Coordinates of C-alpha atoms in Angstrom, one line a residue:
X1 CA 32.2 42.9 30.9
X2 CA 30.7 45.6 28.8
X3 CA 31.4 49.3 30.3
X4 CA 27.3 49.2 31.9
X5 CA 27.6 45.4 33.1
X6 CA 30.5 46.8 35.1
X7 CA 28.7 49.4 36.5
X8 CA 25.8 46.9 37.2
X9 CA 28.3 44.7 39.0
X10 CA 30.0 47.1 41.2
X11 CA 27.1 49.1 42.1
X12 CA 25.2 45.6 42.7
X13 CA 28.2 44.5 45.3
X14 CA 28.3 42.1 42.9
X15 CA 32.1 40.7 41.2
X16 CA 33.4 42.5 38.6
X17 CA 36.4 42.0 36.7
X18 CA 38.0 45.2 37.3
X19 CA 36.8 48.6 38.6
X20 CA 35.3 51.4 36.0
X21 CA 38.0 54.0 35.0
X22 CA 36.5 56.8 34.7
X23 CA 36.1 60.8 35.2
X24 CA 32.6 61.5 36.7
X25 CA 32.9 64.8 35.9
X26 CA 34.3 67.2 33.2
X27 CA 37.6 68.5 33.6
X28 CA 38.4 72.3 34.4
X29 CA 38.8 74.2 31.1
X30 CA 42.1 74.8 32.5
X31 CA 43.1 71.9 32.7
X32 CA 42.3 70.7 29.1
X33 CA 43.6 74.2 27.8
X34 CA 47.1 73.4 29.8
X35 CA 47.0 69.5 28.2
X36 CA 46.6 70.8 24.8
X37 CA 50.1 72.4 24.9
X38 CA 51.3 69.2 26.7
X39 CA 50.7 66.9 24.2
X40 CA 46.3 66.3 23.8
X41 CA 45.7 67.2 19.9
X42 CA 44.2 70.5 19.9
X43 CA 41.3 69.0 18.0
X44 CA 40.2 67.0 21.1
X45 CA 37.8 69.8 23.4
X46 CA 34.3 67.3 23.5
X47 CA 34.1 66.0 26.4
X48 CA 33.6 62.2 25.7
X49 CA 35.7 62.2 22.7
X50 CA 38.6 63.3 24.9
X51 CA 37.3 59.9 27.3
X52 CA 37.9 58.1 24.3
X53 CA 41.2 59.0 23.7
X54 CA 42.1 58.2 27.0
X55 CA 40.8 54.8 26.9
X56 CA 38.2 55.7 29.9
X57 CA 35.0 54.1 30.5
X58 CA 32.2 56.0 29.2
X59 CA 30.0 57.5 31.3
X60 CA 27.1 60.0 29.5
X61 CA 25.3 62.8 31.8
X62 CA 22.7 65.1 30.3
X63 CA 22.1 68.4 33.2
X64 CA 18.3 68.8 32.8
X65 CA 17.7 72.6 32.7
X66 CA 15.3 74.5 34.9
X67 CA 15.6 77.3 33.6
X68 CA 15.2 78.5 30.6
X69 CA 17.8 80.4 27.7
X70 CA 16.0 83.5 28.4
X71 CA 15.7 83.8 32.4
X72 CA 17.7 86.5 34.2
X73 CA 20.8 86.3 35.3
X74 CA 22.5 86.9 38.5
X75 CA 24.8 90.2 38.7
X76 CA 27.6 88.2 40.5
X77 CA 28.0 84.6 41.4
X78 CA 26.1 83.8 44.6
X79 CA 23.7 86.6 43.8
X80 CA 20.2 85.6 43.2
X81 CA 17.1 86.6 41.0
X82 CA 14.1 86.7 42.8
X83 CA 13.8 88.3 46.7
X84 CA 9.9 88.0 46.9
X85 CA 6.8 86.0 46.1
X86 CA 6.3 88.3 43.3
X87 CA 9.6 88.1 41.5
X88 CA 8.9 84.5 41.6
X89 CA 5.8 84.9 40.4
X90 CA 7.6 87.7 37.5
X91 CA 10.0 84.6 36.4
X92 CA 8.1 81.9 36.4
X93 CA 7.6 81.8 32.3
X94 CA 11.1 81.3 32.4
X95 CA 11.3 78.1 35.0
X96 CA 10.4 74.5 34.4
X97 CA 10.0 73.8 30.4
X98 CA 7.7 71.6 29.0
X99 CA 10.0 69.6 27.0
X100 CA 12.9 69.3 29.8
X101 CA 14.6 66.0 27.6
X102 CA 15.9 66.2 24.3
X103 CA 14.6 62.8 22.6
X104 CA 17.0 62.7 19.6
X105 CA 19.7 62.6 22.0
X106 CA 18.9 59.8 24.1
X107 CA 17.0 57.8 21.4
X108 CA 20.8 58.0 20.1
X109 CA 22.2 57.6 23.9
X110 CA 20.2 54.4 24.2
X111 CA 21.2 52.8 21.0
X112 CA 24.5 53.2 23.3
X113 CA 23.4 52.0 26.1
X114 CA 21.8 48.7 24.7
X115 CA 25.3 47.9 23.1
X116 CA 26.7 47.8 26.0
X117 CA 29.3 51.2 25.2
X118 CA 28.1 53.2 28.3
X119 CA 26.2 54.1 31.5
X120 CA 24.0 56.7 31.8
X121 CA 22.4 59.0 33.7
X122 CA 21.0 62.5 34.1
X123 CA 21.0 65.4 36.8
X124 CA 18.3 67.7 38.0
X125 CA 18.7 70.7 40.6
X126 CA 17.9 69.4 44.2
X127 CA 16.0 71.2 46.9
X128 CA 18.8 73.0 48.3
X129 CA 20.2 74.2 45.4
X130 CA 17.6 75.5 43.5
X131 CA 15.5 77.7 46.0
X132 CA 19.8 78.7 46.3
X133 CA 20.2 79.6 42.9
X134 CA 17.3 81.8 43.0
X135 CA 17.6 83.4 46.0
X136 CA 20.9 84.0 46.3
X137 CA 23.4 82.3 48.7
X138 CA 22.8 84.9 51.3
X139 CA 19.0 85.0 51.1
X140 CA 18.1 81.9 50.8
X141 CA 19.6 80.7 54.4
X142 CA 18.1 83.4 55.6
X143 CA 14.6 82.1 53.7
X144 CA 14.6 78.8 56.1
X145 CA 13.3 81.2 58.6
X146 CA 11.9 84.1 57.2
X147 CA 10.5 82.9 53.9
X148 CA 9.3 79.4 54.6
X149 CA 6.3 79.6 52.3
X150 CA 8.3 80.7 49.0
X151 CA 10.5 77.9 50.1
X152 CA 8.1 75.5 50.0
X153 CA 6.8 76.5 46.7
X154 CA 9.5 76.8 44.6
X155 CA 10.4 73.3 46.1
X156 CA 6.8 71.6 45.3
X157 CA 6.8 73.3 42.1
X158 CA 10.8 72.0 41.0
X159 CA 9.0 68.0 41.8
X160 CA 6.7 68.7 39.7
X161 CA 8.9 69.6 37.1
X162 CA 11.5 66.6 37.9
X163 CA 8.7 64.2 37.8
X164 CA 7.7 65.3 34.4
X165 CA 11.5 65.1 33.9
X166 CA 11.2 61.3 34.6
X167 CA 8.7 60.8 32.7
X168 CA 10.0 62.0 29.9
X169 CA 13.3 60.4 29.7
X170 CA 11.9 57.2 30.9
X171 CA 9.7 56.8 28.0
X172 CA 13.0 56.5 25.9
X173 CA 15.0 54.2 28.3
X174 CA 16.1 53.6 31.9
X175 CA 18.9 55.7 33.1
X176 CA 21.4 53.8 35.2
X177 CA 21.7 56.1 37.7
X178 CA 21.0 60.1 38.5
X179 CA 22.4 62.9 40.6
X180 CA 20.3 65.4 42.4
X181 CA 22.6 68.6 42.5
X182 CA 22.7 69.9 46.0
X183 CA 25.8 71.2 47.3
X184 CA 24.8 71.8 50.8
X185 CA 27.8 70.9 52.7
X186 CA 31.3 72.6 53.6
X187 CA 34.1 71.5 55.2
X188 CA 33.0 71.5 58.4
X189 CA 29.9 69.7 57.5
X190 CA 26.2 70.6 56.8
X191 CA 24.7 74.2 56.0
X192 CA 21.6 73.4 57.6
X193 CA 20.5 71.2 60.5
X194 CA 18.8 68.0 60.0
X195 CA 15.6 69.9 61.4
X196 CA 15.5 71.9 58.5
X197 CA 16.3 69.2 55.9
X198 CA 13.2 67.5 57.4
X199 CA 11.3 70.5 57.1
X200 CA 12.1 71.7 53.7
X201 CA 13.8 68.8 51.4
X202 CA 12.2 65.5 53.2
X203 CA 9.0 66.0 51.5
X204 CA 10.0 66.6 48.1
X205 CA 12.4 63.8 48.3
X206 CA 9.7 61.4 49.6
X207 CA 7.5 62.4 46.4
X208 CA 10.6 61.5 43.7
X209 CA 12.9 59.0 45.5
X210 CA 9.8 56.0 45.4
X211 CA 9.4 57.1 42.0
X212 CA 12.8 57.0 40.4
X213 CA 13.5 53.4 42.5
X214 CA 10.2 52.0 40.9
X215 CA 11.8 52.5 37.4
X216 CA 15.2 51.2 38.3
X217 CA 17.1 53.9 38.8
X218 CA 19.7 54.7 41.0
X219 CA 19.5 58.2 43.0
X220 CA 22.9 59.7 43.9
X221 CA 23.3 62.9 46.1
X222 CA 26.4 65.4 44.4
X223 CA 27.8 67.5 47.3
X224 CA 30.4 69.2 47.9
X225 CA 32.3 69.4 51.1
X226 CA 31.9 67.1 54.2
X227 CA 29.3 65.0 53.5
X228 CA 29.4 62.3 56.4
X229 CA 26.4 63.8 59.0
X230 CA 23.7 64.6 55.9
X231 CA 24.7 60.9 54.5
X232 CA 22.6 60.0 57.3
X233 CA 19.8 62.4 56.0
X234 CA 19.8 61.4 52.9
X235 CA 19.9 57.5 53.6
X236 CA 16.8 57.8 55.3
X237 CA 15.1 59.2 52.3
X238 CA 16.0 56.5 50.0
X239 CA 19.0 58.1 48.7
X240 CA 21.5 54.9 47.2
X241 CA 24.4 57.0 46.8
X242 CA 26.8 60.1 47.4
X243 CA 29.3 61.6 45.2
X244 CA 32.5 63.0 45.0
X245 CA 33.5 62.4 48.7
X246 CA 35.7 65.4 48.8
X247 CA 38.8 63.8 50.7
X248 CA 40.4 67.4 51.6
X249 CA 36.9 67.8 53.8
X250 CA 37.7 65.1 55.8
X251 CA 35.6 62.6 54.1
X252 CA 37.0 59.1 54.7
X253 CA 35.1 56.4 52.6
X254 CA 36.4 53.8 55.3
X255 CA 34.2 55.4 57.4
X256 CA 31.2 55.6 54.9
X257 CA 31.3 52.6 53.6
X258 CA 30.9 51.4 57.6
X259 CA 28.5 53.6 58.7
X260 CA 26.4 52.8 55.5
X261 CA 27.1 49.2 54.0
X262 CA 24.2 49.5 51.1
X263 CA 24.8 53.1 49.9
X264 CA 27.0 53.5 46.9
X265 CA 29.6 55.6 46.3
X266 CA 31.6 57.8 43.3
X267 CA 34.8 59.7 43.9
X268 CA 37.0 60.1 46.8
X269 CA 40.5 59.9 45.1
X270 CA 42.2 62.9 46.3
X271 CA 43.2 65.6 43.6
X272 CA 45.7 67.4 45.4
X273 CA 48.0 64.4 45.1
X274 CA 47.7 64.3 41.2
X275 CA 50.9 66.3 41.0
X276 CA 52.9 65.1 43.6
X277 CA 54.7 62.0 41.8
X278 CA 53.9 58.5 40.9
X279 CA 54.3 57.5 44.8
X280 CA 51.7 60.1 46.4
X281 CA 49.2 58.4 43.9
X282 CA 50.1 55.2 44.4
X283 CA 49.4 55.9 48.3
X284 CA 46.0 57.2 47.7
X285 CA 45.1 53.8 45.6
X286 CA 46.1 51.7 48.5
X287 CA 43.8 53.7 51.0
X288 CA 41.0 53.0 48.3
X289 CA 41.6 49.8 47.3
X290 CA 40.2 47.9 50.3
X291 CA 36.7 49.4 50.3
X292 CA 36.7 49.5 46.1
X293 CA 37.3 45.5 46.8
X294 CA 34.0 45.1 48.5
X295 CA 31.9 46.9 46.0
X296 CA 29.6 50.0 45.3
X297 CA 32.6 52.6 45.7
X298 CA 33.1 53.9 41.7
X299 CA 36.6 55.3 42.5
X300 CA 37.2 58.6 40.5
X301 CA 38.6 61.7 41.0
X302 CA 37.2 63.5 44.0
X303 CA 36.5 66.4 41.9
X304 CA 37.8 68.0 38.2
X305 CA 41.0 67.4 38.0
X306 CA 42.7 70.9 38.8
X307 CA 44.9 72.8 35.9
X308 CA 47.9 72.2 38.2
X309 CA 48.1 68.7 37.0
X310 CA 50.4 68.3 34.0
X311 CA 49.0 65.9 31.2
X312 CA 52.0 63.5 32.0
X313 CA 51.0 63.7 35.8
X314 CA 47.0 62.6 34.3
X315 CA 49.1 59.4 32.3
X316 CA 50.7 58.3 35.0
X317 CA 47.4 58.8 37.1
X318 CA 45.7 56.7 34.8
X319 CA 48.3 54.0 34.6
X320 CA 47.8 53.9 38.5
X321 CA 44.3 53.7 38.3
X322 CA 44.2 50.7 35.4
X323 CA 46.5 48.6 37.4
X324 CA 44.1 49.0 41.0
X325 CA 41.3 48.6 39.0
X326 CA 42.3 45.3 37.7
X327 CA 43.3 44.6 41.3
X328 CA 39.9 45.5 43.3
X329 CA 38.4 43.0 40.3
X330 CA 40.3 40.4 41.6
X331 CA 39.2 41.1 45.0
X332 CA 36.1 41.2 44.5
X333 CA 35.5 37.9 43.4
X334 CA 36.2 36.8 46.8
X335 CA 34.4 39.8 48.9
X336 CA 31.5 40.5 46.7
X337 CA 29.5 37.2 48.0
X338 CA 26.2 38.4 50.1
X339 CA 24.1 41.6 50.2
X340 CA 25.8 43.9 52.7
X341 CA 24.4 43.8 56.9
X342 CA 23.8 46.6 58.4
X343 CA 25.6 48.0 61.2
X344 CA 24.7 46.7 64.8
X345 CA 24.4 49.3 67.1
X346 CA 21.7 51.1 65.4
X347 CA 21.4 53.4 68.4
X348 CA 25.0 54.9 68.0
X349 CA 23.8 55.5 64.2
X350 CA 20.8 57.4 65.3
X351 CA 23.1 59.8 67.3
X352 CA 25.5 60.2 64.4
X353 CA 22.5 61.0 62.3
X354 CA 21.8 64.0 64.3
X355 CA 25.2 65.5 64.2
X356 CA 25.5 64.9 68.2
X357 CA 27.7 62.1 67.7

């Protein structure tokens, strides 16, 4: 199989002859700085040349910008730009450019793509993150309740914007799959309740989830944190997928894969035991392995792989990782026979969708 009729295949529940091995995400600085005195040539800092050199599936993400090189800038991190109507209003010639897609870049991504040599996909802001990144952290929960109104428009104003965003890159080529960023979840679960998801997000996500399944593309949620009540949320909106399923928030893809048998996943192998020797890793494989069998779980790391992993500790990880991969292939060809059911007691997954459960 090429690297994007693997991704077809295990996103599809179909067989596959072995799993993607892949990073989803870019590693720390860090952790590349560290590796360059462990052994990676020096020479080696792009991000997909150091894939290469690894021998890791390709997997090419562009970030689609918001805002533009000349917006302001926060003073601090988790400080915002805007407080009011009016400093929206005051920054808005620096929010949602025309020209949001670079052509000559995915004219070249696509020659890619039709080869065979890589999946990709893009990522846009999502509707909690973005009023977020404005408003600041602080702020903008408060803004649920005393700001609704510049809520809603900064939301209606970003779909417009990811629409165009769509449309754009769609006239080069289909994207495989795409991540709205969203980050609304911490280790003891949601930021918000499901009341204000429905108020705020649900009706910008009706208007680009239709839209991104008509053209055949996959729509992943990225959060952070425990993810397992909003899964529910987000299922309801037509969201296929969740990534990275970060295992030291509880997350347990056992459990996922259960509670929803058609969404997809990315992720989930815990980073904290990347330095703890070849058995710790090994462990974490075997809890994975069963569910990567059945299809639509991409395993990866759970995160960027931390600076405290040495670059012998990341070639032994990746060892690890080529010989499950190879074995959730052979699994698969016996598991991955029929479109996943859906659970039976739909009632019990109403009240887990509400958090009371």
């Amino acid at each position: 199989m090429t690297t994007r009729e693997r991704f077809q295949a295990v996103m599809g529940f179909r067989p596959f002859d072995r799993l993607p091995v892949l990073e989803w995400a870019e590693w720390w600085d860090k952790t590349i700085e560290r590796w360059h005195g462990e052994g990676l040539p020096a020479d080696l800092t792009d991000r997909y040349s150091i894939c290469e050199s690894f021998g890791l599936d390709v997997y090419k993400q562009d970030w689609f910008a918001v805002c533009t090189p000349s917006c302001p800038q926060p003073a601090s991190h988790g400080a915002g730009i805007i407080q009011s109507d009016a400093d929206y209003d005051r920054i808005l010639p620096h929010l949602y450019p025309s020209d949001p897609v670079d052509p000559r870049r995915w004219t070249q991504w696509t020659k890619e793509q039709q080869q065979g040599d890589v999946a990709l996909w893009f990522t846009v802001d999502g509707f909690f993150w973005f009023p977020r990144q404005l408003l600041g952290i602080e702020r903008h929960l408060y803004a649920f309740y005393d700001q609704p109104r510049l809520m809603h428009r900064i939301n209606s104003d970003l779909t417009e914007w990811i629409l165009l965003a769509i449309d754009q890159v769609c006239a080069i080529c289909t994207p495989d799959f795409m991540t709205f960023a969203e980050d609304m979840s911490y280790n003891q679960g949601p930021m918000i309740s499901k009341g204000f998801f429905d108020e705020f997000m649900r009706p910008y996500y009706d208007r680009v989830i239709p839209v991104l399944r008509e053209r055949g593309i996959i729509p992943i949620v990225d959060s952070d944190g425990d993810i397992s009540i909003p899964a529910y949320w987000f299922e309801e909106v037509g969201v296929e997928g969740i990534l990275p399923l970060e295992r030291q928030a509880g997350v347990d893809i056992a459990v996922l894969r259960e509670n929803h048998p058609r969404m997809r996943f990315i992720g989930h192998f815990d980073k904290m035991t990347m330095n703890r020797g070849e058995a710790a890793m090994r462990k974490e494989f075997e809890r994975l392995l069963p569910t990567a069998g059945k299809g639509g779980f991409i395993i990866s790391c759970d995160h960027q792989t931390p600076p405290g992993v040495s670059y012998k500790d990341y070639q032994t990880y990746l060892r690890l990782f080529r010989e499950y991969a190879v074995e959730a292939g052979r699994i698969s060809q016996t598991t991955c026979i029929a479109e996943p059911q859906e659970p039976p007691d739909s009632s019990q997954r109403a009240e887990r969708a509400s958090g009371s459960g």
